Amino acid sequence: MSARTRRRLAADAGLLVVIVAFVLPLAWVVLSSIDPEADLKVKAPDGFTFDNYSEVLTPDITFTPLLNSLILCGGATLLTVVCSALAAYPLSRYKSRLSRPFMLTILFSSCLPITAIMVPVYALYVQVNLIDTMGGTIFFFAVSQMPFGIWLMKNFMDGVPKSLEEAAWTDGASPMQSLIRIVLPLMGPGIAVVTVFSFVMMWGNFFVPFMLLLSPEMMPASVAINDFFGNKGTVVYGQLAAFSMLYSTPAVLLYVLVARKLGGGFALGGAVKG
Amino acid sequence: MKTPPGPGRPAGQKSIGRSLIRALPVSPAVVLLLLFLAGPIGYCVYIAFTDLQLTGQAESSFVGFENFTDAFADDNFINAVWLTIVFTVVSALIGQNTLGLGLALLMQKASKPVRTITGAVVISAWVLPEVVAGFLLYAFFRKEGTLNAILDFLHLPTQNWLYTLPILAVSFANVWRGTAFSMLVYSAALNEIPAEITEAAQVDGAGGWRRLWHITLPMIRRSIGTNLMLITLQTLSVFGLIWVMTRGGPGNKSQTLPIFMYEQAIQNSMIGYGTAVALLLLVFGSLFSLVYMRLLREEV
């Protein structure tokens, strides 16, 4: 056995140990969701059933919270993407002595721990009557992702050569027309990354709706799952697992879809390297 | 500041007007950011110095630094600071960072199928919603959970992890959930090291550990800095994961600053005091952000 093969086998063995450790909690949720007698440990299911799914597939438990999540995250993502694309255009296209400080402020705000400002946001929302409204929550969600959205969008837009637009300008197109007709269609992957990244971050976020929404009928899945299962005396673990599966699937699917198209670690290419 | 004048500012009215029109598309984002981000931050600074309480109390008065002096005299606050430090050091700086780097290094050498499966599994843990991750790890660490079942099978002593070592349990949960980020950052960084450099070192007879210490790590030091900053910031804002697993308990044994802040502000209705804690967290986070921006300085 050559040294190279030996090294590869050693690396494989090391990774397999980590894989097992990471897979155990994931295996629990998948197996328990089809197990008629699920408990808290990973085990082969005692039979196979879809009862857990049919039990939770009711308007109260699943459909309303998921629809609320969709409205909140969809609305906020749309707002983030539109505002980021608009803001990125002048920042990417025109030279100005203010763009650098502006971009630095944006980078700085994208790093701030949003958790830390939720209490003042709550207090402020109580004062201006935005507390417990979908609109108020959508706006805050959108703003929480906007700095990063602008940052990514500007970097992607820098990748579209200016010369392509110049032809359109000589034909008399306005900057808005050339943004919509030429630049944005050419940066499809960039828009996909910003959209999916914002959506997935919001879909999984717990603290923002937990603080800003109060009425049970407006709660998105992240808070509803906690209320429903956390506050009941006896938890039916199979149902909890089934609901977790239903709630996680959109986030995982979206990630896989975009990662497939753009290669792994896509979001970081633009994000971390600037 | 938000309306960039053109490059030649003194060129007169016409160019200022043109610059304003050019900067117009930035305005929706700027207005929203000012209203919903800068506004709350400013409000945060203001109410941290008042005794504002939850609705019902008509007026709040300015109390100066009282909230802060109260905090530093409050054993629960000091406890929360310590737990936040433990949580950040154990789960982010040691756990996610080292494991992420280790995985990235091993993935370079491993065979393709193993590499692909590792990526898929570790990233799945990362993509799952925070609350779901919390439930999964809650089940894993519970008395009747998977960890104890395994320990029992190996004839090792079991214990009720969420009661005996809650901060360690939530730290491990955060490692499970967050390692993918470090792994992706380091994989990208390692791929950029030219193959000739490692080969040259190999020819010179440098062994694996020496190559890692003297060549690989210095070459990715910028990524290490970036990664440490970002995972620290992410870990400082973890709320849902801990809330679902332990609610900060038992007692206050896993009550990190975000949980402490929430309990004081909402459950004990002391918005002013909770906000003072929030402001400390925000200032701490801002310092980290500034260091991070210095690291990135040349690239902006």
Coordinates of C-alpha atoms in Angstrom, one line a residue:
Chain A
M1 CA 0.0 0.0 0.0
S2 CA 1.5 3.3 -1.0
A3 CA 1.8 6.2 1.4
R4 CA -0.7 8.1 -0.6
T5 CA -3.4 5.4 -0.3
R6 CA -2.7 5.0 3.3
R7 CA -3.2 8.7 3.9
R8 CA -6.4 8.6 1.9
L9 CA -7.8 5.7 4.0
A10 CA -6.8 7.5 7.2
A11 CA -8.6 10.6 6.0
D12 CA -11.7 8.6 5.0
A13 CA -11.8 6.9 8.4
G14 CA -11.5 10.2 10.2
L15 CA -14.3 11.7 8.2
L16 CA -16.5 8.6 8.7
V17 CA -16.4 9.1 12.5
V18 CA -17.5 12.7 12.1
I19 CA -20.2 11.7 9.6
V20 CA -21.7 9.2 12.2
A21 CA -21.7 11.9 14.9
F22 CA -23.4 14.4 12.7
V23 CA -25.8 11.9 11.2
L24 CA -27.3 10.6 14.5
P25 CA -29.5 13.6 15.2
L26 CA -30.6 13.8 11.6
A27 CA -31.4 10.1 11.5
W28 CA -33.6 10.6 14.6
V29 CA -35.8 13.1 12.9
V30 CA -36.2 11.0 9.7
L31 CA -36.8 7.7 11.4
S32 CA -39.0 9.1 14.2
S33 CA -41.3 10.8 11.7
I34 CA -42.4 7.4 10.3
D35 CA -42.2 5.5 13.6
P36 CA -45.6 4.7 15.2
E37 CA -43.8 4.6 18.6
A38 CA -41.1 7.1 18.4
D39 CA -39.2 8.2 21.5
L40 CA -36.0 10.3 22.0
K41 CA -33.4 7.9 20.7
V42 CA -32.3 6.8 17.3
K43 CA -33.7 3.3 16.7
A44 CA -35.1 1.2 13.9
P45 CA -38.8 2.2 13.6
D46 CA -41.3 -0.2 15.1
G47 CA -43.2 -0.5 11.8
F48 CA -43.9 2.1 9.2
T49 CA -46.6 4.7 9.3
F50 CA -47.6 8.0 7.8
D51 CA -49.9 8.6 10.8
N52 CA -47.5 11.2 12.3
Y53 CA -47.7 13.2 9.1
S54 CA -51.5 12.9 8.7
E55 CA -51.9 14.0 12.4
V56 CA -49.9 17.2 11.9
L57 CA -51.2 18.0 8.4
T58 CA -54.0 20.2 9.8
P59 CA -54.6 23.9 9.2
D60 CA -53.9 24.7 12.9
I61 CA -50.6 22.8 13.2
T62 CA -49.0 22.9 9.8
F63 CA -50.8 24.8 7.0
T64 CA -51.4 28.2 8.8
P65 CA -47.9 28.5 10.3
L66 CA -46.3 27.5 7.0
L67 CA -48.4 29.9 5.1
N68 CA -47.5 32.6 7.6
S69 CA -43.8 31.8 7.2
L70 CA -44.3 32.0 3.4
I71 CA -46.0 35.4 3.6
L72 CA -43.4 36.8 6.0
C73 CA -40.3 35.4 4.4
G74 CA -41.5 35.8 0.8
G75 CA -42.6 39.4 1.4
A76 CA -39.4 40.3 3.2
T77 CA -37.2 38.6 0.6
L78 CA -38.9 40.4 -2.2
L79 CA -38.3 43.7 -0.5
T80 CA -34.7 42.8 0.3
V81 CA -33.9 41.7 -3.3
V82 CA -35.6 44.7 -4.9
C83 CA -34.0 47.3 -2.6
S84 CA -30.6 45.7 -2.8
A85 CA -30.6 45.5 -6.6
L86 CA -31.6 49.1 -6.9
A87 CA -29.0 50.3 -4.3
A88 CA -26.3 48.2 -5.8
Y89 CA -26.6 49.8 -9.3
P90 CA -25.3 53.3 -8.6
L91 CA -22.7 51.8 -6.1
S92 CA -21.4 49.5 -8.8
R93 CA -21.7 51.9 -11.8
Y94 CA -20.7 55.4 -10.7
K95 CA -17.5 56.5 -9.0
S96 CA -18.2 58.6 -5.9
R97 CA -16.1 59.4 -2.9
L98 CA -19.1 58.4 -0.8
S99 CA -19.5 54.8 -2.1
R100 CA -16.5 53.5 -0.1
P101 CA -17.7 54.8 3.3
F102 CA -21.2 53.7 2.4
M103 CA -20.1 50.2 1.6
L104 CA -18.0 50.1 4.8
T105 CA -21.1 51.1 6.8
I106 CA -23.1 48.4 5.0
L107 CA -20.4 45.8 5.8
F108 CA -20.4 46.9 9.4
S109 CA -24.1 46.7 9.7
S110 CA -24.3 43.3 8.1
C111 CA -22.1 42.0 11.0
L112 CA -24.1 43.5 13.9
P113 CA -25.8 40.9 16.1
I114 CA -29.4 41.4 15.2
T115 CA -30.4 39.5 18.4
A116 CA -29.0 42.4 20.5
I117 CA -31.4 45.0 19.0
M118 CA -34.6 43.0 19.3
V119 CA -35.5 44.4 22.7
P120 CA -35.3 48.0 21.5
V121 CA -37.1 47.1 18.3
Y122 CA -39.8 45.6 20.4
A123 CA -40.1 48.7 22.6
L124 CA -40.1 50.9 19.5
Y125 CA -42.8 48.8 17.8
V126 CA -45.0 49.0 20.9
Q127 CA -44.7 52.8 20.8
V128 CA -45.6 53.1 17.1
N129 CA -48.2 50.3 17.0
L130 CA -46.3 48.1 14.7
I131 CA -46.1 45.3 17.2
D132 CA -48.0 42.2 16.3
T133 CA -48.4 43.2 12.6
M134 CA -47.3 41.2 9.6
G135 CA -46.2 44.4 7.9
G136 CA -43.9 45.5 10.7
T137 CA -42.3 42.1 10.9
I138 CA -41.8 42.0 7.2
F139 CA -40.1 45.3 7.2
F140 CA -37.8 44.4 10.0
F141 CA -37.0 41.0 8.5
A142 CA -36.1 42.7 5.2
V143 CA -33.9 45.2 6.8
S144 CA -32.1 42.6 8.9
Q145 CA -30.9 40.9 5.6
M146 CA -30.5 44.1 3.5
P147 CA -27.0 45.1 4.4
F148 CA -25.7 41.6 3.4
G149 CA -28.0 41.7 0.4
I150 CA -26.6 45.0 -0.9
W151 CA -23.0 43.8 -0.2
L152 CA -23.5 40.6 -2.2
M153 CA -25.5 42.3 -5.0
K154 CA -22.9 45.0 -5.5
N155 CA -20.1 42.4 -5.8
F156 CA -22.1 40.4 -8.3
M157 CA -23.0 43.5 -10.3
D158 CA -19.3 44.5 -10.4
G159 CA -18.9 41.3 -12.4
V160 CA -21.1 42.5 -15.3
P161 CA -18.9 44.4 -17.7
K162 CA -19.9 48.0 -18.1
S163 CA -19.2 47.9 -21.9
L164 CA -22.4 45.9 -22.4
E165 CA -24.4 48.7 -21.1
E166 CA -22.7 51.4 -23.0
A167 CA -24.2 50.2 -26.2
A168 CA -27.6 50.6 -24.7
W169 CA -26.8 54.1 -23.4
T170 CA -25.9 55.3 -26.9
D171 CA -29.2 54.0 -28.1
G172 CA -30.8 56.3 -25.5
A173 CA -31.7 53.8 -22.8
S174 CA -32.0 55.2 -19.3
P175 CA -30.0 53.8 -16.4
M176 CA -33.2 52.1 -15.0
Q177 CA -33.9 50.5 -18.4
S178 CA -30.3 49.2 -18.7
L179 CA -30.4 47.9 -15.1
I180 CA -33.6 45.9 -15.8
R181 CA -33.0 44.8 -19.4
I182 CA -29.3 44.2 -19.4
V183 CA -27.6 44.0 -16.0
L184 CA -30.1 42.0 -14.0
P185 CA -30.7 39.3 -16.6
L186 CA -26.9 38.8 -16.8
M187 CA -26.6 38.3 -13.0
G188 CA -29.2 35.6 -12.6
P189 CA -27.0 33.5 -10.4
G190 CA -26.2 36.5 -8.1
I191 CA -29.9 37.3 -7.7
A192 CA -30.6 33.6 -7.0
V193 CA -28.0 33.6 -4.3
V194 CA -29.3 36.7 -2.6
T195 CA -32.9 35.5 -2.8
V196 CA -32.3 32.0 -1.5
F197 CA -29.9 33.1 1.2
S198 CA -32.2 35.8 2.5
F199 CA -35.2 33.5 2.3
V200 CA -33.5 30.6 4.1
M201 CA -32.1 32.8 6.8
M202 CA -35.6 34.2 7.5
W203 CA -37.4 30.9 7.2
G204 CA -35.3 29.5 10.0
N205 CA -35.3 32.6 12.2
F206 CA -37.0 32.2 15.5
F207 CA -36.2 35.3 17.6
V208 CA -37.6 38.0 15.3
P209 CA -41.2 36.7 15.0
F210 CA -41.0 35.5 18.6
M211 CA -40.5 39.1 19.7
L212 CA -42.5 41.0 17.2
L213 CA -45.6 38.9 16.8
L214 CA -48.1 38.0 19.6
S215 CA -51.2 36.6 18.1
P216 CA -51.1 32.8 17.6
E217 CA -52.9 33.0 14.3
M218 CA -50.0 35.0 12.8
M219 CA -47.2 32.9 14.0
P220 CA -44.8 31.4 11.4
A221 CA -43.7 27.8 11.7
S222 CA -40.5 28.6 13.7
V223 CA -42.5 30.0 16.6
A224 CA -45.6 27.8 16.2
I225 CA -43.5 24.6 16.4
N226 CA -42.0 25.7 19.7
D227 CA -45.4 26.8 21.2
F228 CA -47.2 23.7 20.1
F229 CA -44.7 21.2 21.2
G230 CA -42.9 23.1 23.9
N231 CA -46.0 24.0 26.0
K232 CA -47.8 20.7 26.0
G233 CA -47.3 18.3 28.8
T234 CA -46.9 15.1 26.8
V235 CA -45.1 15.5 23.5
V236 CA -45.8 13.0 20.7
Y237 CA -42.3 12.8 19.4
G238 CA -43.3 11.2 16.1
Q239 CA -45.5 14.2 15.3
L240 CA -42.8 16.6 16.4
A241 CA -40.4 14.8 14.0
A242 CA -42.9 14.8 11.2
F243 CA -43.6 18.6 11.6
S244 CA -39.8 19.2 11.7
M245 CA -39.5 17.4 8.4
L246 CA -42.3 19.4 6.8
Y247 CA -40.9 22.7 8.1
S248 CA -37.3 22.0 7.1
T249 CA -37.9 20.7 3.6
P250 CA -38.3 24.0 1.8
A251 CA -35.1 25.4 3.3
V252 CA -33.1 22.3 2.4
L253 CA -34.5 22.0 -1.1
L254 CA -33.8 25.7 -1.9
Y255 CA -30.3 25.3 -0.7
V256 CA -29.7 22.1 -2.7
L257 CA -31.2 23.7 -5.8
V258 CA -28.9 26.7 -5.7
A259 CA -25.8 24.9 -4.5
R260 CA -26.3 22.4 -7.4
K261 CA -26.4 25.1 -9.9
L262 CA -23.6 27.2 -8.6
G263 CA -21.3 24.7 -6.9
G264 CA -20.9 24.2 -3.1
G265 CA -20.1 27.0 -0.8
F266 CA -21.7 29.4 -3.2
A267 CA -22.8 32.0 -0.7
L268 CA -19.4 32.3 0.8
G269 CA -17.6 32.9 -2.5
G270 CA -19.2 36.3 -2.6
A271 CA -19.6 36.9 1.1
V272 CA -16.4 36.1 2.8
K273 CA -13.9 37.1 0.1
G274 CA -15.7 40.3 -0.4
Chain B
M1 CA -23.8 61.2 3.4
K2 CA -26.3 59.0 1.6
T3 CA -26.5 61.0 -1.6
P4 CA -23.1 60.7 -3.3
P5 CA -22.1 63.8 -5.3
G6 CA -20.3 63.1 -8.5
P7 CA -16.6 62.8 -8.7
G8 CA -16.1 66.5 -9.5
R9 CA -18.1 68.1 -6.8
P10 CA -17.3 71.8 -7.5
A11 CA -18.5 71.5 -11.1
G12 CA -21.7 73.4 -10.3
Q13 CA -25.4 72.9 -9.9
K14 CA -25.9 70.7 -12.9
S15 CA -23.6 68.0 -11.7
I16 CA -25.0 68.0 -8.2
G17 CA -28.5 67.6 -9.7
R18 CA -27.2 64.7 -11.8
S19 CA -25.5 63.1 -8.9
L20 CA -28.7 63.2 -6.9
I21 CA -30.7 61.6 -9.7
R22 CA -28.0 58.9 -10.0
A23 CA -28.1 58.2 -6.3
L24 CA -31.9 57.9 -6.3
P25 CA -32.0 54.1 -6.6
V26 CA -30.1 53.9 -3.3
S27 CA -32.8 55.8 -1.4
P28 CA -35.4 53.0 -0.7
A29 CA -32.7 50.9 1.0
V30 CA -31.3 53.9 2.8
V31 CA -34.7 55.0 4.1
L32 CA -35.6 51.5 5.3
L33 CA -32.2 51.0 6.9
L34 CA -32.4 54.3 8.7
L35 CA -36.0 53.7 9.9
F36 CA -35.7 50.1 11.0
L37 CA -32.0 49.6 11.8
A38 CA -30.4 52.9 12.7
G39 CA -33.6 54.0 14.4
P40 CA -33.8 51.0 16.8
I41 CA -30.0 51.3 17.5
G42 CA -30.4 55.0 18.4
Y43 CA -33.5 54.2 20.5
C44 CA -31.5 51.4 22.2
V45 CA -28.8 53.9 23.3
Y46 CA -31.5 56.2 24.6
I47 CA -33.7 53.7 26.6
A48 CA -30.6 52.0 28.0
F49 CA -30.3 55.1 30.2
T50 CA -33.9 55.1 31.3
D51 CA -36.1 53.0 33.6
L52 CA -38.6 52.2 30.9
Q53 CA -40.9 49.3 31.7
L54 CA -43.4 47.4 29.7
T55 CA -46.6 49.1 28.6
G56 CA -48.8 50.4 31.4
Q57 CA -46.2 52.7 32.9
A58 CA -46.9 56.1 31.4
E59 CA -43.5 57.7 31.8
S60 CA -40.0 56.7 32.0
S61 CA -37.3 58.8 33.5
F62 CA -33.6 59.2 32.8
V63 CA -31.5 57.2 35.2
G64 CA -28.0 57.8 33.9
F65 CA -25.7 54.8 34.2
E66 CA -27.9 53.1 36.8
N67 CA -28.8 50.2 34.6
F68 CA -25.2 49.5 33.9
T69 CA -24.1 49.8 37.5
D70 CA -27.0 47.5 38.4
A71 CA -25.9 45.0 35.8
F72 CA -22.4 44.8 37.0
A73 CA -23.6 44.4 40.6
D74 CA -26.1 41.6 39.5
D75 CA -24.8 38.1 40.0
N76 CA -27.1 36.8 37.3
F77 CA -25.6 39.3 34.8
I78 CA -22.0 38.3 35.7
N79 CA -23.1 34.6 35.4
A80 CA -24.6 35.4 31.9
V81 CA -21.3 37.1 30.8
W82 CA -19.3 34.1 31.9
L83 CA -21.6 31.6 30.3
T84 CA -21.5 33.7 27.1
I85 CA -17.7 33.6 27.1
V86 CA -17.7 29.8 27.8
F87 CA -20.3 29.3 25.1
T88 CA -18.4 31.4 22.5
V89 CA -14.9 30.0 23.3
V90 CA -16.0 26.3 23.5
S91 CA -18.5 26.2 20.7
A92 CA -17.1 28.7 18.2
L93 CA -13.4 29.4 18.7
I94 CA -12.5 25.8 19.7
G95 CA -15.3 23.7 18.4
Q96 CA -16.5 25.0 15.1
N97 CA -13.2 26.5 14.1
T98 CA -11.0 23.5 14.8
L99 CA -13.5 20.9 13.6
G100 CA -14.1 23.0 10.5
L101 CA -10.4 23.3 9.7
G102 CA -9.9 19.6 10.5
L103 CA -12.7 18.6 8.2
A104 CA -11.5 20.8 5.4
L105 CA -8.0 19.3 5.7
L106 CA -9.2 15.8 5.7
M107 CA -11.6 16.4 2.8
Q108 CA -8.6 17.4 0.7
K109 CA -7.1 14.0 1.2
A110 CA -10.2 11.8 1.3
S111 CA -11.8 9.9 -1.5
K112 CA -14.5 11.6 -3.5
P113 CA -17.6 9.7 -2.2
V114 CA -16.6 10.2 1.5
R115 CA -15.9 13.9 0.8
T116 CA -19.3 14.4 -0.8
I117 CA -21.2 12.6 2.0
T118 CA -19.3 14.7 4.6
G119 CA -20.2 17.9 2.9
A120 CA -23.9 16.9 2.5
V121 CA -24.3 15.8 6.2
V122 CA -22.5 18.7 7.8
I123 CA -24.2 21.2 5.6
S124 CA -27.6 19.7 6.3
A125 CA -27.1 20.4 9.9
W126 CA -26.4 24.0 9.0
V127 CA -29.3 24.5 6.7
L128 CA -32.0 23.2 9.1
P129 CA -34.0 25.9 10.8
E130 CA -32.6 26.9 14.2
V131 CA -35.6 25.6 16.2
V132 CA -35.5 22.2 14.4
A133 CA -31.8 21.9 15.2
G134 CA -32.7 22.7 18.8
F135 CA -35.2 19.9 19.0
L136 CA -32.9 17.4 17.4
L137 CA -30.1 18.1 19.8
Y138 CA -32.6 18.2 22.7
A139 CA -33.6 14.7 21.8
F140 CA -29.9 13.7 21.4
F141 CA -28.9 15.0 24.9
R142 CA -32.1 14.1 26.9
K143 CA -31.9 11.5 29.6
E144 CA -33.8 9.0 27.4
G145 CA -31.9 10.3 24.3
T146 CA -29.4 8.9 21.8
L147 CA -26.2 9.9 23.6
N148 CA -27.1 8.0 26.8
A149 CA -28.3 5.0 24.7
I150 CA -24.9 4.9 23.1
L151 CA -23.0 5.4 26.4
D152 CA -25.2 2.7 28.0
F153 CA -24.4 0.3 25.1
L154 CA -20.6 1.0 25.7
H155 CA -21.1 0.4 29.5
L156 CA -20.1 4.0 30.2
P157 CA -21.8 6.1 32.9
T158 CA -24.8 8.0 31.6
Q159 CA -26.2 11.2 33.0
N160 CA -28.9 13.8 32.4
W161 CA -26.8 16.1 30.2
L162 CA -29.3 18.9 30.0
Y163 CA -29.3 19.2 33.8
T164 CA -25.7 18.4 34.8
L165 CA -23.8 20.1 32.0
P166 CA -26.3 22.3 30.1
I167 CA -23.8 24.9 28.9
L168 CA -21.7 22.1 27.4
A169 CA -24.7 20.5 25.8
V170 CA -25.8 23.7 24.1
S171 CA -22.2 24.4 23.1
F172 CA -22.0 21.0 21.4
A173 CA -25.3 21.7 19.8
N174 CA -23.9 24.9 18.4
V175 CA -20.8 23.1 17.1
W176 CA -23.1 20.6 15.4
R177 CA -25.1 23.3 13.8
G178 CA -22.4 25.8 12.9
T179 CA -19.3 23.8 11.8
A180 CA -20.4 23.8 8.1
F181 CA -19.6 27.5 7.9
S182 CA -16.0 27.1 9.0
M183 CA -15.6 24.0 6.9
L184 CA -16.7 25.9 3.7
V185 CA -14.5 28.9 4.5
Y186 CA -11.5 26.7 5.0
S187 CA -12.2 24.4 2.1
A188 CA -12.3 27.5 -0.2
A189 CA -9.1 28.8 1.4
L190 CA -7.2 25.5 1.0
N191 CA -8.2 25.2 -2.6
E192 CA -6.4 28.4 -3.3
I193 CA -3.0 27.2 -2.1
P194 CA -1.0 26.4 -5.2
A195 CA -0.1 22.7 -5.4
E196 CA 3.6 23.5 -6.1
I197 CA 4.1 25.0 -2.7
T198 CA 3.0 21.9 -0.8
E199 CA 4.9 19.7 -3.2
A200 CA 8.0 21.7 -2.8
A201 CA 7.8 21.3 1.0
Q202 CA 7.2 17.6 0.6
V203 CA 10.3 17.3 -1.5
D204 CA 12.3 19.2 1.1
G205 CA 11.2 16.5 3.5
A206 CA 8.8 18.5 5.7
G207 CA 6.4 16.1 7.5
G208 CA 2.6 16.5 7.7
W209 CA 2.4 18.5 11.0
R210 CA 5.3 20.7 10.1
R211 CA 3.9 21.4 6.7
L212 CA 0.5 22.3 8.3
W213 CA 2.1 24.6 10.9
H214 CA 4.7 26.3 8.7
I215 CA 3.1 26.4 5.3
T216 CA -0.6 25.7 5.3
L217 CA -1.7 27.7 8.3
P218 CA 0.3 30.9 7.5
M219 CA -1.0 30.8 3.9
I220 CA -4.7 30.8 5.1
R221 CA -4.2 33.1 8.1
R222 CA -6.5 35.8 6.6
S223 CA -9.3 33.2 6.2
I224 CA -8.6 32.1 9.8
G225 CA -9.1 35.7 11.0
T226 CA -12.2 36.2 8.9
N227 CA -13.7 33.0 10.1
L228 CA -13.0 33.5 13.8
M229 CA -14.6 37.0 13.7
L230 CA -17.7 35.8 11.8
I231 CA -18.4 32.7 13.9
T232 CA -17.9 34.7 17.1
L233 CA -20.5 37.2 15.9
Q234 CA -22.9 34.4 14.9
T235 CA -22.4 32.7 18.2
L236 CA -23.0 35.9 20.2
S237 CA -26.5 36.1 18.7
V238 CA -27.6 32.5 19.2
F239 CA -31.0 32.6 20.9
G240 CA -33.4 30.0 19.5
L241 CA -31.1 27.0 19.9
I242 CA -30.6 27.5 23.6
W243 CA -34.2 28.6 24.2
V244 CA -35.5 25.4 22.7
M245 CA -33.0 23.1 24.4
T246 CA -32.9 24.5 27.9
R247 CA -34.7 27.9 28.1
G248 CA -31.5 29.0 29.8
G249 CA -32.0 26.5 32.6
P250 CA -31.9 24.7 34.8
G251 CA -32.0 27.8 37.0
N252 CA -29.6 30.0 35.0
K253 CA -27.0 27.4 34.2
S254 CA -27.2 28.0 30.5
Q255 CA -28.4 31.6 30.5
T256 CA -26.2 33.4 28.0
L257 CA -26.5 37.1 27.5
P258 CA -29.3 37.0 24.8
I259 CA -31.4 34.8 27.0
F260 CA -30.7 37.0 30.1
M261 CA -31.6 40.1 28.1
Y262 CA -34.9 38.6 26.9
E263 CA -35.9 37.5 30.4
Q264 CA -35.1 40.8 32.0
A265 CA -36.8 42.9 29.3
I266 CA -39.9 40.9 28.5
Q267 CA -40.5 38.4 31.3
N268 CA -39.5 40.8 34.1
S269 CA -40.8 43.8 32.1
M270 CA -37.7 45.8 32.7
I271 CA -37.1 47.1 29.2
G272 CA -34.6 49.7 30.3
Y273 CA -32.4 47.2 32.1
G274 CA -32.7 44.6 29.3
T275 CA -31.8 47.2 26.8
A276 CA -28.7 48.2 28.7
V277 CA -27.6 44.5 28.5
A278 CA -28.5 44.6 24.8
L279 CA -26.4 47.7 24.3
L280 CA -23.4 46.0 25.9
L281 CA -23.8 43.0 23.6
L282 CA -24.2 45.4 20.6
V283 CA -21.0 47.3 21.6
F284 CA -19.1 44.1 22.0
G285 CA -20.4 42.9 18.6
S286 CA -19.5 46.2 17.0
L287 CA -15.9 45.9 18.2
F288 CA -15.6 42.5 16.6
S289 CA -17.1 43.9 13.4
L290 CA -14.6 46.6 13.3
V291 CA -11.7 44.2 13.8
Y292 CA -13.2 42.1 11.0
M293 CA -13.4 45.1 8.7
R294 CA -9.8 45.9 9.4
L295 CA -8.9 42.4 8.3
L296 CA -10.8 43.0 5.0
R297 CA -9.6 46.5 4.6
E298 CA -7.6 46.1 1.4
E299 CA -10.4 44.3 -0.3
V300 CA -13.2 46.9 0.0

